[in-house]
XYZ file of C-alpha atoms in Angstrom:
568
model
C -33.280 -45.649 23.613
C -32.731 -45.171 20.060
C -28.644 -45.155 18.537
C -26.702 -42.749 16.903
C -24.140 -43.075 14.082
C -20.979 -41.551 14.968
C -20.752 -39.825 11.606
C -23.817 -38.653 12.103
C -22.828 -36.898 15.698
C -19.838 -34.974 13.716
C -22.339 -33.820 11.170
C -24.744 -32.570 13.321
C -22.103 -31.071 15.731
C -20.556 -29.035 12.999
C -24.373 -27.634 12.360
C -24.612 -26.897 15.837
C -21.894 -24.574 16.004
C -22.579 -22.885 12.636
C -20.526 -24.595 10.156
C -21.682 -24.282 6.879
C -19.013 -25.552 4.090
C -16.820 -28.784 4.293
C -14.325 -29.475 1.042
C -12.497 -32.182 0.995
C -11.558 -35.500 -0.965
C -12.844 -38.738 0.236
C -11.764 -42.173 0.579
C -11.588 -45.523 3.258
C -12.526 -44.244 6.183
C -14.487 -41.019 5.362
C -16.748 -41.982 2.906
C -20.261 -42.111 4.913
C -18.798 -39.026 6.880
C -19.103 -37.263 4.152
C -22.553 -38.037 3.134
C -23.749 -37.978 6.618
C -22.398 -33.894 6.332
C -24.809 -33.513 2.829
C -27.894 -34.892 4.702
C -27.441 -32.444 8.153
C -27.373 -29.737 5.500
C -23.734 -28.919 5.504
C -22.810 -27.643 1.583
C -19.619 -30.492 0.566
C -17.871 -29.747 -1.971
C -15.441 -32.425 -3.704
C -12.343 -31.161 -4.337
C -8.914 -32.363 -6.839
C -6.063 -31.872 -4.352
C -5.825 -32.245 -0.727
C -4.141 -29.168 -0.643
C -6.649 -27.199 -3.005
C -9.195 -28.061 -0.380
C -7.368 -26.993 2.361
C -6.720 -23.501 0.730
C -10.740 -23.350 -0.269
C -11.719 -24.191 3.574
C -9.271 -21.428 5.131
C -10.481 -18.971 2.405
C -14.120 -19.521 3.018
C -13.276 -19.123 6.780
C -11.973 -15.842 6.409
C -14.856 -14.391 4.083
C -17.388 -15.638 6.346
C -15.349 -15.702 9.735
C -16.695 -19.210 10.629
C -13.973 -21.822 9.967
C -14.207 -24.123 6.817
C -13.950 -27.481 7.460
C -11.685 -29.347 5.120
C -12.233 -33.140 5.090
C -9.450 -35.609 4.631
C -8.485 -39.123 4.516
C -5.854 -41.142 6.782
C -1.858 -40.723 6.298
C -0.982 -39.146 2.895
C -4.184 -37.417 2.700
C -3.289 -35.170 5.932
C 0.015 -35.207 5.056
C -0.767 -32.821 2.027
C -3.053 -30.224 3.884
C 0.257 -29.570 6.214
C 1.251 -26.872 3.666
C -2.282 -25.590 4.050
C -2.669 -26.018 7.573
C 0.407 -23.957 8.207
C -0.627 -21.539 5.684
C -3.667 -21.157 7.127
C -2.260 -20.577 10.942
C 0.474 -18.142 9.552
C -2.426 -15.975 8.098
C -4.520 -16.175 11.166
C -7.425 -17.654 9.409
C -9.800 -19.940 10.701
C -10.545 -23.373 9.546
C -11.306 -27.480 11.070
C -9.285 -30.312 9.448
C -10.616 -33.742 9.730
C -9.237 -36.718 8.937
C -9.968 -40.439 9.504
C -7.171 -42.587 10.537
C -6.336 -46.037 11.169
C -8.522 -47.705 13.319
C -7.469 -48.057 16.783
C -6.630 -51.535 17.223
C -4.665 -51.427 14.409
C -2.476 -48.945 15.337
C 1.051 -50.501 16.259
C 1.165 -53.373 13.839
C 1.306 -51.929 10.724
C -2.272 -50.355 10.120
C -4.009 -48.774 6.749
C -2.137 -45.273 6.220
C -0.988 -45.371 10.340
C 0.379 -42.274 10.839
C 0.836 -40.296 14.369
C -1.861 -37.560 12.999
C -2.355 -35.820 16.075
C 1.174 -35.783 17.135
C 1.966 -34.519 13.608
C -0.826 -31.528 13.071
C 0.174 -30.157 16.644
C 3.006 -27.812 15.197
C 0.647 -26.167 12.633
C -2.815 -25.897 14.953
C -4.237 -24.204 17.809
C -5.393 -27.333 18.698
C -5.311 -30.961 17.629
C -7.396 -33.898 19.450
C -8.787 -37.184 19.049
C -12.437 -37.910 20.477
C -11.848 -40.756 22.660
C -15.237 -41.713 22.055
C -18.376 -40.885 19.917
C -20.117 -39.792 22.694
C -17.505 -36.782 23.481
C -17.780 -35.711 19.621
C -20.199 -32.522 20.398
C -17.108 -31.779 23.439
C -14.008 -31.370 21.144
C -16.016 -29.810 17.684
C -17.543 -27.136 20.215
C -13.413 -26.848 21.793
C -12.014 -27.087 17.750
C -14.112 -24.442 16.313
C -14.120 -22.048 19.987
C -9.996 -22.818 19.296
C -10.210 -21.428 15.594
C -12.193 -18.495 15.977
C -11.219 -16.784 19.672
C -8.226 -14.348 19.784
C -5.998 -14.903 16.797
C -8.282 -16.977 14.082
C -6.353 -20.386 13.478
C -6.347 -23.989 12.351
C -7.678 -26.788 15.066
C -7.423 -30.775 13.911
C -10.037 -33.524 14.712
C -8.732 -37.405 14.460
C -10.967 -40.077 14.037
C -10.412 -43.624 14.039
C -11.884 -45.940 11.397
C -13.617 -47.961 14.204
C -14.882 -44.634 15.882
C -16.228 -43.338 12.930
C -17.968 -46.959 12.390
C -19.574 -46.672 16.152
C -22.798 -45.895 17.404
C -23.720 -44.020 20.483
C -26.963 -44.165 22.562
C -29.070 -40.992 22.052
C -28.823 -40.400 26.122
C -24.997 -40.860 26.542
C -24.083 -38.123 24.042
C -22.536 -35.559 25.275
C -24.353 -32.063 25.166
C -23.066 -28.809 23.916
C -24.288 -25.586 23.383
C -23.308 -23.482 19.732
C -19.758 -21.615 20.679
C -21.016 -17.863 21.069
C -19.150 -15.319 18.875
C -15.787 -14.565 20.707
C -15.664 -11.960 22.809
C -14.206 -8.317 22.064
C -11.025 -7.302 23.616
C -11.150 -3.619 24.442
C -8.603 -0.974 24.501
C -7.206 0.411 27.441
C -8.642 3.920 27.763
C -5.332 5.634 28.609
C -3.229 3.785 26.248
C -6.076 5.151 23.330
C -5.416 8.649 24.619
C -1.910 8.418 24.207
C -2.304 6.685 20.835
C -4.229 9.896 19.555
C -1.478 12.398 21.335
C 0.861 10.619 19.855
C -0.739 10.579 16.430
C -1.666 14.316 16.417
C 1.978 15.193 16.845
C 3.610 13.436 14.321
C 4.951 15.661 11.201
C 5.177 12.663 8.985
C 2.252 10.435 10.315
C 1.357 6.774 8.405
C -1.578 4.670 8.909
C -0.667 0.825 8.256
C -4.116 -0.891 7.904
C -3.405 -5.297 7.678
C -5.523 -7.897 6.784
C -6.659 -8.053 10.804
C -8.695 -5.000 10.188
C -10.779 -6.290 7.272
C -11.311 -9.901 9.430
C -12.647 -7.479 12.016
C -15.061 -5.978 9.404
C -13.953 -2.019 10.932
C -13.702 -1.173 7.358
C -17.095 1.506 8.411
C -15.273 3.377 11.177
C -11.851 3.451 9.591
C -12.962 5.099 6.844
C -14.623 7.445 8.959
C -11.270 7.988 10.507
C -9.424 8.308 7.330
C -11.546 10.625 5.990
C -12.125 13.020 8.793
C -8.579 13.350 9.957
C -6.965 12.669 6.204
C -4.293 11.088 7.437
C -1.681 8.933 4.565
C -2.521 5.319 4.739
C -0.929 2.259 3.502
C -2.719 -1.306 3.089
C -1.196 -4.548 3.395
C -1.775 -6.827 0.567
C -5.063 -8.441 2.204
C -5.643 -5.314 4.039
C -6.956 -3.486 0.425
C -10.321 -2.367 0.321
C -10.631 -1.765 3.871
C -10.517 2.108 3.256
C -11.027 2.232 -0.878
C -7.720 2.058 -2.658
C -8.990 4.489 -4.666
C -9.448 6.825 -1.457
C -7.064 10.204 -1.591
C -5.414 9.574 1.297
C -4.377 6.430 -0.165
C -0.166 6.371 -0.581
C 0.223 3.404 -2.535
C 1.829 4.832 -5.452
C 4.589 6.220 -2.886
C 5.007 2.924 -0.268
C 8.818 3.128 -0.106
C 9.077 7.046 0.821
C 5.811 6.866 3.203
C 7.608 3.954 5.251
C 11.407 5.843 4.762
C 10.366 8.521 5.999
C 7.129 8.426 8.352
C 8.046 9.719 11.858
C 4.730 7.555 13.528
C 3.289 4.577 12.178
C 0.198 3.229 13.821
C -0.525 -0.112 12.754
C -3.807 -1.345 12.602
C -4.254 -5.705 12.240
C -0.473 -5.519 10.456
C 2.740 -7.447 12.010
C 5.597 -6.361 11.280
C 6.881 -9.429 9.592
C 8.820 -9.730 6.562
C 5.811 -7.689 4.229
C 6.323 -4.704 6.490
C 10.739 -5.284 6.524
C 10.189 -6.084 10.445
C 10.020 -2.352 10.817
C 13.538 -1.552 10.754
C 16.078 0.602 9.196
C 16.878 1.575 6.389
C 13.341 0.588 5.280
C 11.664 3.062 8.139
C 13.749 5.739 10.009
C 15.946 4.534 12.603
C 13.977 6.689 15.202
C 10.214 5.969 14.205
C 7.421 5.523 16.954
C 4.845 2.440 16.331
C 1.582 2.794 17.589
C 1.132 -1.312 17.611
C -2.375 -2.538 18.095
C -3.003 -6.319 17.821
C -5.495 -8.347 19.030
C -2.350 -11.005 20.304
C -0.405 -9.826 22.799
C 2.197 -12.137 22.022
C 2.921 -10.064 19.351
C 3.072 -6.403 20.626
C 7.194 -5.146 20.536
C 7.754 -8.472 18.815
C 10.703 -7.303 16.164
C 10.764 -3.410 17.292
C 9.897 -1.764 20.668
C 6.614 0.014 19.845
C 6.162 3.608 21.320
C 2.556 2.122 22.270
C 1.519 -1.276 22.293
C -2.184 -1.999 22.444
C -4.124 -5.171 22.925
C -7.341 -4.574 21.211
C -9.892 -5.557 18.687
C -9.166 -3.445 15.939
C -13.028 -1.887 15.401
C -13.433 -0.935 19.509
C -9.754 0.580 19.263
C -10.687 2.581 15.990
C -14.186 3.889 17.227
C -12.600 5.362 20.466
C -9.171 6.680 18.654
C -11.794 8.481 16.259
C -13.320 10.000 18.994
C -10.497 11.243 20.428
C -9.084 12.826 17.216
C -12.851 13.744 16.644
C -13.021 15.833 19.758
C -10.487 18.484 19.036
C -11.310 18.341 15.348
C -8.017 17.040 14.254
C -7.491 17.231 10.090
C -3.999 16.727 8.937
C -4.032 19.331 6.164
C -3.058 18.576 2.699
C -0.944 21.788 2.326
C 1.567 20.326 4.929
C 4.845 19.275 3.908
C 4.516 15.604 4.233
C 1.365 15.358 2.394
C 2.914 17.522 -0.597
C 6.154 15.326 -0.664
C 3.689 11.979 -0.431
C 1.756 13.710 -3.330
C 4.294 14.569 -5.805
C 5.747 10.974 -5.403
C 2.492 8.917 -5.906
C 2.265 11.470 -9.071
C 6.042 10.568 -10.318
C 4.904 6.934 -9.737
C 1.978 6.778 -11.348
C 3.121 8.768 -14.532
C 6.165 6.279 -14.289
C 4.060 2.951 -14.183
C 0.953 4.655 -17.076
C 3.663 4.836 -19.290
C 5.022 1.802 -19.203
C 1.124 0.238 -19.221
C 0.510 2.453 -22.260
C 3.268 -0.067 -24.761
C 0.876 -1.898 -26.083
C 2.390 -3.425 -28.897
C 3.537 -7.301 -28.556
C 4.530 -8.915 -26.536
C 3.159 -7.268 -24.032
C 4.361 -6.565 -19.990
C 2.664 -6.913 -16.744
C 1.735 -3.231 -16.621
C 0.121 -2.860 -19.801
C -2.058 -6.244 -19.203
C -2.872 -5.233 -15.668
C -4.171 -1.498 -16.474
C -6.623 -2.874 -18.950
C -7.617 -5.831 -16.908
C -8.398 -2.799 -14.150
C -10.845 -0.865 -16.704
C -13.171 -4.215 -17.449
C -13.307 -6.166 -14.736
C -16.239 -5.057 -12.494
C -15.336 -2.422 -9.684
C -16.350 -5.098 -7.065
C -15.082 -7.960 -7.855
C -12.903 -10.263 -5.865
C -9.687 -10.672 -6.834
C -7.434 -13.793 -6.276
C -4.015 -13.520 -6.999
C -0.747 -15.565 -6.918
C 2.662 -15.700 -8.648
C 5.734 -13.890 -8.134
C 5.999 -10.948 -10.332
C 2.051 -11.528 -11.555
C 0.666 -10.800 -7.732
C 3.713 -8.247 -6.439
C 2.119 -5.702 -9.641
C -1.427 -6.827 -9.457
C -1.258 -5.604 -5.694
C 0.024 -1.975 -6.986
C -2.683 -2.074 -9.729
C -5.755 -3.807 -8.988
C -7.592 -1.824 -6.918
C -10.011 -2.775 -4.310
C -12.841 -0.440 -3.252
C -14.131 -3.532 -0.578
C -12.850 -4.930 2.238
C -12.143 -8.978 1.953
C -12.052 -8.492 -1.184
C -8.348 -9.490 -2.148
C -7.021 -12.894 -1.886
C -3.223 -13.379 -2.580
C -0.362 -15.885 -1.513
C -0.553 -13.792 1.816
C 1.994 -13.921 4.797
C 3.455 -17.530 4.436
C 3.856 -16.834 -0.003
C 1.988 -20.030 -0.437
C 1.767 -20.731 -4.011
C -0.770 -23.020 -5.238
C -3.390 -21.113 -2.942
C -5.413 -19.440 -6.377
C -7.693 -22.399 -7.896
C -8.962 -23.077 -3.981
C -9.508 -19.210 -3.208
C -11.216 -18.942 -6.203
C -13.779 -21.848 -5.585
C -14.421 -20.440 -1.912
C -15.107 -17.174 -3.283
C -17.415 -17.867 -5.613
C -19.370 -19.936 -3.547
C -19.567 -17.402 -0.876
C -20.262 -15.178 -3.654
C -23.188 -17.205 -4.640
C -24.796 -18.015 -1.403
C -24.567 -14.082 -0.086
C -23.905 -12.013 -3.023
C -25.057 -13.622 -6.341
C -23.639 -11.828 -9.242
C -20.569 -9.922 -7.590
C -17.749 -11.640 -10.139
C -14.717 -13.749 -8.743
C -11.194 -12.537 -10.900
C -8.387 -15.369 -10.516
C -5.352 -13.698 -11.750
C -2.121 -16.639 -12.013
C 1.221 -16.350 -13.469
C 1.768 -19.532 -15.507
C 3.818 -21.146 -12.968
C 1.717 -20.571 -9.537
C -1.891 -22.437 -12.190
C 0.742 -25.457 -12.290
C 0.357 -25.800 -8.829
C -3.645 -26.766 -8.606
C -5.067 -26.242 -12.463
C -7.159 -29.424 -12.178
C -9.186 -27.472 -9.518
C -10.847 -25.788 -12.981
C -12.596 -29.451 -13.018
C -14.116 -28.387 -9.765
C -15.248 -25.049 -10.855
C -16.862 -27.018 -14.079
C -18.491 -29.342 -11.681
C -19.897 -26.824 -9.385
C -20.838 -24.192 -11.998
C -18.504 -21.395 -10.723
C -18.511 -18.404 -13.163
C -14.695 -17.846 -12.410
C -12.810 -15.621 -14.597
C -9.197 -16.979 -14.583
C -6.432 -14.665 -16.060
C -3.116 -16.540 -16.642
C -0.587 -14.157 -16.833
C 2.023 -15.839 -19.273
C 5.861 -15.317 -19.001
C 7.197 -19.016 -19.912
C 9.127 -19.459 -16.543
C 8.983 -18.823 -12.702
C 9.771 -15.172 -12.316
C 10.858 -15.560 -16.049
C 11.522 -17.618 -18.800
C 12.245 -17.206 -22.417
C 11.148 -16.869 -26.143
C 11.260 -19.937 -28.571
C 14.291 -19.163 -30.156
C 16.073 -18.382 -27.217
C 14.517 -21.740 -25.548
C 15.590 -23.529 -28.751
C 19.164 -22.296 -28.909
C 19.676 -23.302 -25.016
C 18.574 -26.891 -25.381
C 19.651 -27.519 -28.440
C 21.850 -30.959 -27.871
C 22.831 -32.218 -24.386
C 21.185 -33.556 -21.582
C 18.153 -31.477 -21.171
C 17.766 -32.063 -17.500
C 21.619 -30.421 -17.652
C 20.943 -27.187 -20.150
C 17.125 -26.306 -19.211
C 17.060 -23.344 -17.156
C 15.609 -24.221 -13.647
C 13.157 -20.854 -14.340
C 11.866 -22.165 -18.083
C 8.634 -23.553 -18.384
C 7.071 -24.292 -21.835
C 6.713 -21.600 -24.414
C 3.489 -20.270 -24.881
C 1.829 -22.773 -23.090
C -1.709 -23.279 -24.347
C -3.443 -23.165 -20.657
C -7.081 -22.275 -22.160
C -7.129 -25.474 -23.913
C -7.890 -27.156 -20.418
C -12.000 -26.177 -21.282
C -12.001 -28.439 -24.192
C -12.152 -31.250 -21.645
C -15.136 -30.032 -20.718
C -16.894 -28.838 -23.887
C -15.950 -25.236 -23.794
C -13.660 -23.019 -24.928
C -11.090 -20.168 -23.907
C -8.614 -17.607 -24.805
C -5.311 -16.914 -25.797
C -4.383 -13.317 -26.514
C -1.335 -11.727 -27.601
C -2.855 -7.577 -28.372
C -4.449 -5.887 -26.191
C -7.702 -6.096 -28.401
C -8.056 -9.778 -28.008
C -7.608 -9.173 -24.306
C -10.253 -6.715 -23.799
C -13.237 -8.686 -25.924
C -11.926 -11.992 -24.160
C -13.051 -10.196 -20.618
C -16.521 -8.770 -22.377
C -16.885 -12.234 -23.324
C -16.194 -13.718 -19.859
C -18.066 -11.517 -17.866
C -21.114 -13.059 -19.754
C -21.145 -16.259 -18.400
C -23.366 -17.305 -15.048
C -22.756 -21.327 -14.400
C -18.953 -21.949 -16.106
C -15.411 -20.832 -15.529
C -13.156 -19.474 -18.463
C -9.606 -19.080 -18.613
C -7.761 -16.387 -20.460
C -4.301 -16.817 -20.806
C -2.432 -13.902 -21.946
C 1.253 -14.092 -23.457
C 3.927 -12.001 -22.579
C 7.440 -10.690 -22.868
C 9.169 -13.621 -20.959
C 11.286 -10.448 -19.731
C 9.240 -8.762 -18.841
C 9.613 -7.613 -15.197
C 8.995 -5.384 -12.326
C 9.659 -1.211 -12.568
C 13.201 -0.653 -10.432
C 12.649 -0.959 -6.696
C 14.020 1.312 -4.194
C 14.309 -1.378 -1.569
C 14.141 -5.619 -2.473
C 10.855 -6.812 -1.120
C 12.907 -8.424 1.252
C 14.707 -6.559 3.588
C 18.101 -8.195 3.659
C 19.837 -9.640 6.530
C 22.248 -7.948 8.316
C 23.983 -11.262 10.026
């Protein structure tokens, strides 16, 4: 009977059960692991950062809803994909880290990068093992990637030993496994769906809430149908865009903090109320409010506010029957009632507010006025990745998305850093499923810091990423020269620069000269809009655009901070 390498055996597990992308950075003990993925046909791409590939695996896995594997070595290298691990188990997204480790009998006395791996991914997985041996490798991918994809999407973590990983296995002593079938829908509870719809049809201020959940669950078909038919006022959560078109008229973007003051019933569709929705408490939403709550977690039905109705459910089986049921009496929430005429006139104040202040277009420019002519050239379709503070909060409000999983941003655990990684995922996924459909990385100056040498990997790979750096000087701000000057002029400059300043003017696009090309620094609005006619050319090569503006530039007055404050 013939052997089996063990790296082989993860390889050709991960094909089994549909794994298609692995990014990583390799190293003692990984290195034929790696190459034994590239000859079972898996698609490996080398990464900069730990953490950039972490953020690139979870991304892929929520385009494609089959977990990205990122691939790591022993000790430090796991130790930076903990930020991305979490991130990715706060977001619900699924994703497989592997890592080598030390090899067994070296563990105790001091071994290559020992670190208690398991013990230590536990807190940010669904589920963390070691194979005790290569022939139980088929057993725990099959259990990791089930673990990642069923219920709530998460992370799982796979340990294995140096001398594991150097093992071979006879052919009839492996373990066999079938490929994990898709995870099964959870249904609504017919009664509770009926008293959704009552509920819903006699609200005088109703509000649909529609959360990233919903475009995982690809119900973006049927919830438009809803939308549409019973024009009812919707919100989306930042990942939750596109779902039903932002462009859509029953859209209430433009007037988020009345629609959530004020609605009466909120059904919320694949959204938690977490700290993006203000937990769903006063004064943010009226004190007496009714949540329709329908989450595919139980666990997290009434978890900061008693819902009115709390539904375990898929979101697409819940939103086909609710349809129905509004469907059935012919239910239309008419535009000529009050609360669609008070939603109205706001989003009308608030656009008229925000086109005005996109419209000063002399230098140095603001977020508004760069974001409303990045919206007229960038293609219609593209996918947007955004992070920063100020950069993503307005790109949200005026990027639109007319597609579901189309919007990538710093999402429910504000993970900065996350852009470069997003990007690479979705242009490969672009690539592979959808060649031609354009990948938009928009970064405030300080969130590019975070992973810019990631544009080596987009070089490497021959991603056409268009990457916007939206250029303040500073982290939420920072300041002109001769206001950056006159501060640390004299003195310790660890003691007089602002903890906020980063360099002035910082010439980010000269990054492609490493690599032969060029990009572009614009100050006017002119050498903006011929930079992204320019960019839009190019098939096999990033390009970055880094625009310059008023350091002081800042967000329009909010009624409520982003955060709700505490009350203890």
């Amino acid at each position: 009977m013939s052997e089996v390498e063990a790296v082989q055996i993860i390889a050709e597990s991960l094909k089994e059960q549909g794994i298609e992308y692995v990014f990583g950075i390799i190293g003692i003990p990984v290195i034929e692991l790696s190459m034994a993925f590239q000859a079972a046909g898996l698609k490996y791409i080398g990464m900069r950062n730990e953490q950039a590939a972490c953020y690139a695996a979870q991304a892929i896995g929520f385009l494609t809803g089959k977990p990205g594997v990122c691939l790591v070595v022993s000790g430090p290298g796991l130790l930076h994909v903990t930020g991305g691990m979490a991130n990715a188990q706060v977001n619900c997204w699924p994703m497989l880290v592997i890592a080598g480790s030390t090899s067994q009998d070296h563990e105790g006395i001091g071994g290559f990068q020992e670190y208690p791996q398991v013990e230590m991914s536990r807190p940010y997985c669904k589920y963390a093992a070691r194979p005790p041996t290569a022939s139980l490798i088929p057993l725990h991918v099959e259990k990791a990637v089930r673990y990642a994809t069923y219920g709530r999407p998460g992370v799982s973590y796979l340990d294995f030993p140096g001398n594991i990983l150097q093992s071979r296995v006879q052919q009839d002593k492996i373990y066999k496994v079938l490929s994990c079938p898709p995870a099964p829908l959870v249904y609504p509870a017919h009664d509770d769906v009926i008293r959704a719809a009552n509920l819903l049809r006699s609200a005088k201020r109703p509000l649909v809430i529609i959360g990233k959940g919903a475009a995982y669950a690809h119900a973006e078909n049927i919830l438009r149908h809803f939308i549409e038919n019973t024009n009812l006022p919707f919100l989306p959560t930042p990942m939750g865009k596109g779902v039903v078109s932002d462009t859509a008229p029953q859209c209430v973007s433009s007037a988020r903090s009345l629609a959530l003051q004020k609605a009466d019933v909120v059904l919320l569709l694949g959204a938690r109320l977490n700290w993006i929705l203000h937990f769903g408490k006063p004064p943010r939403y009226s004190a007496d409010v009714k949540f329709i709550q329908v989450d595919i977690c139980p666990e997290e039905l009434h978890n900061s506010v008693q819902a009115s109705i709390a539904i375990q459910s898929d979101i697409k089986p819940f939103a086909e029957q609710i349809f129905e049921q509004m469907n059935a009496v012919n239910f239309e929430f008419l535009s000529e009632n009050p609360w669609w005429e008070e939603l109205a006139k706001k989003c009308k104040n608030n656009r008229e507010q925000v086109r005005s202040m996109a419209m000063q277009t002399t230098a140095p420019l603001n977020y508004y006025t760069v974001f409303h002519h990045l919206r007229e050239l960038i293609p219609r379709d593209a996918i947007i990745v955004s992070e920063g503070a100020n950069t993503m909060d307005i790109g949200r409000s005026m990027l639109f998305n007319i597609l579901p999983r189309h919007r990538l941003d710093a999402g429910t655990f504000g993970t900065m850093g996350v852009g470069p990684g997003f990007a690479v995922a979705a242009a490969l996924y672009c690539r592979d499923r959808f060649p031609g459909k354009r990948v938009i990385c928009v970064e405030g100056d300080s969130a590019f810091g975070f992973s810019g040498m990631e544009l080596e990997t987009m070089v490497r790979y021959k991603l056409p990423i268009t990457i916007v750096i939206v250029n303040n000087n500073g982290i939420y701000g920072g300041f002109d020269q001769e206001t950056y000057d006159a501060i640390r002029n004299g003195g310790d400059l660890s003691q007089v620069t602002p903890p906020s300043a980063l360099g002035v003017q910082v010439h980010y696009e000269e990054m492609l000269k490493m690599f032969g090309g060029s990009g572009y620094f614009c100050k006017e609005i002119p050498e903006l809009q011929a930079a992204l006619k320019d960019a839009q050319k190019l098939t096999d090569k990033p390009t970055i655009i880094n625009v310059a503006i008023n350091p002081s530039s800042d967000r329009k007055p909010q009624t409520f901070n982003w955060l709700t404050e505490s009350k203890l």
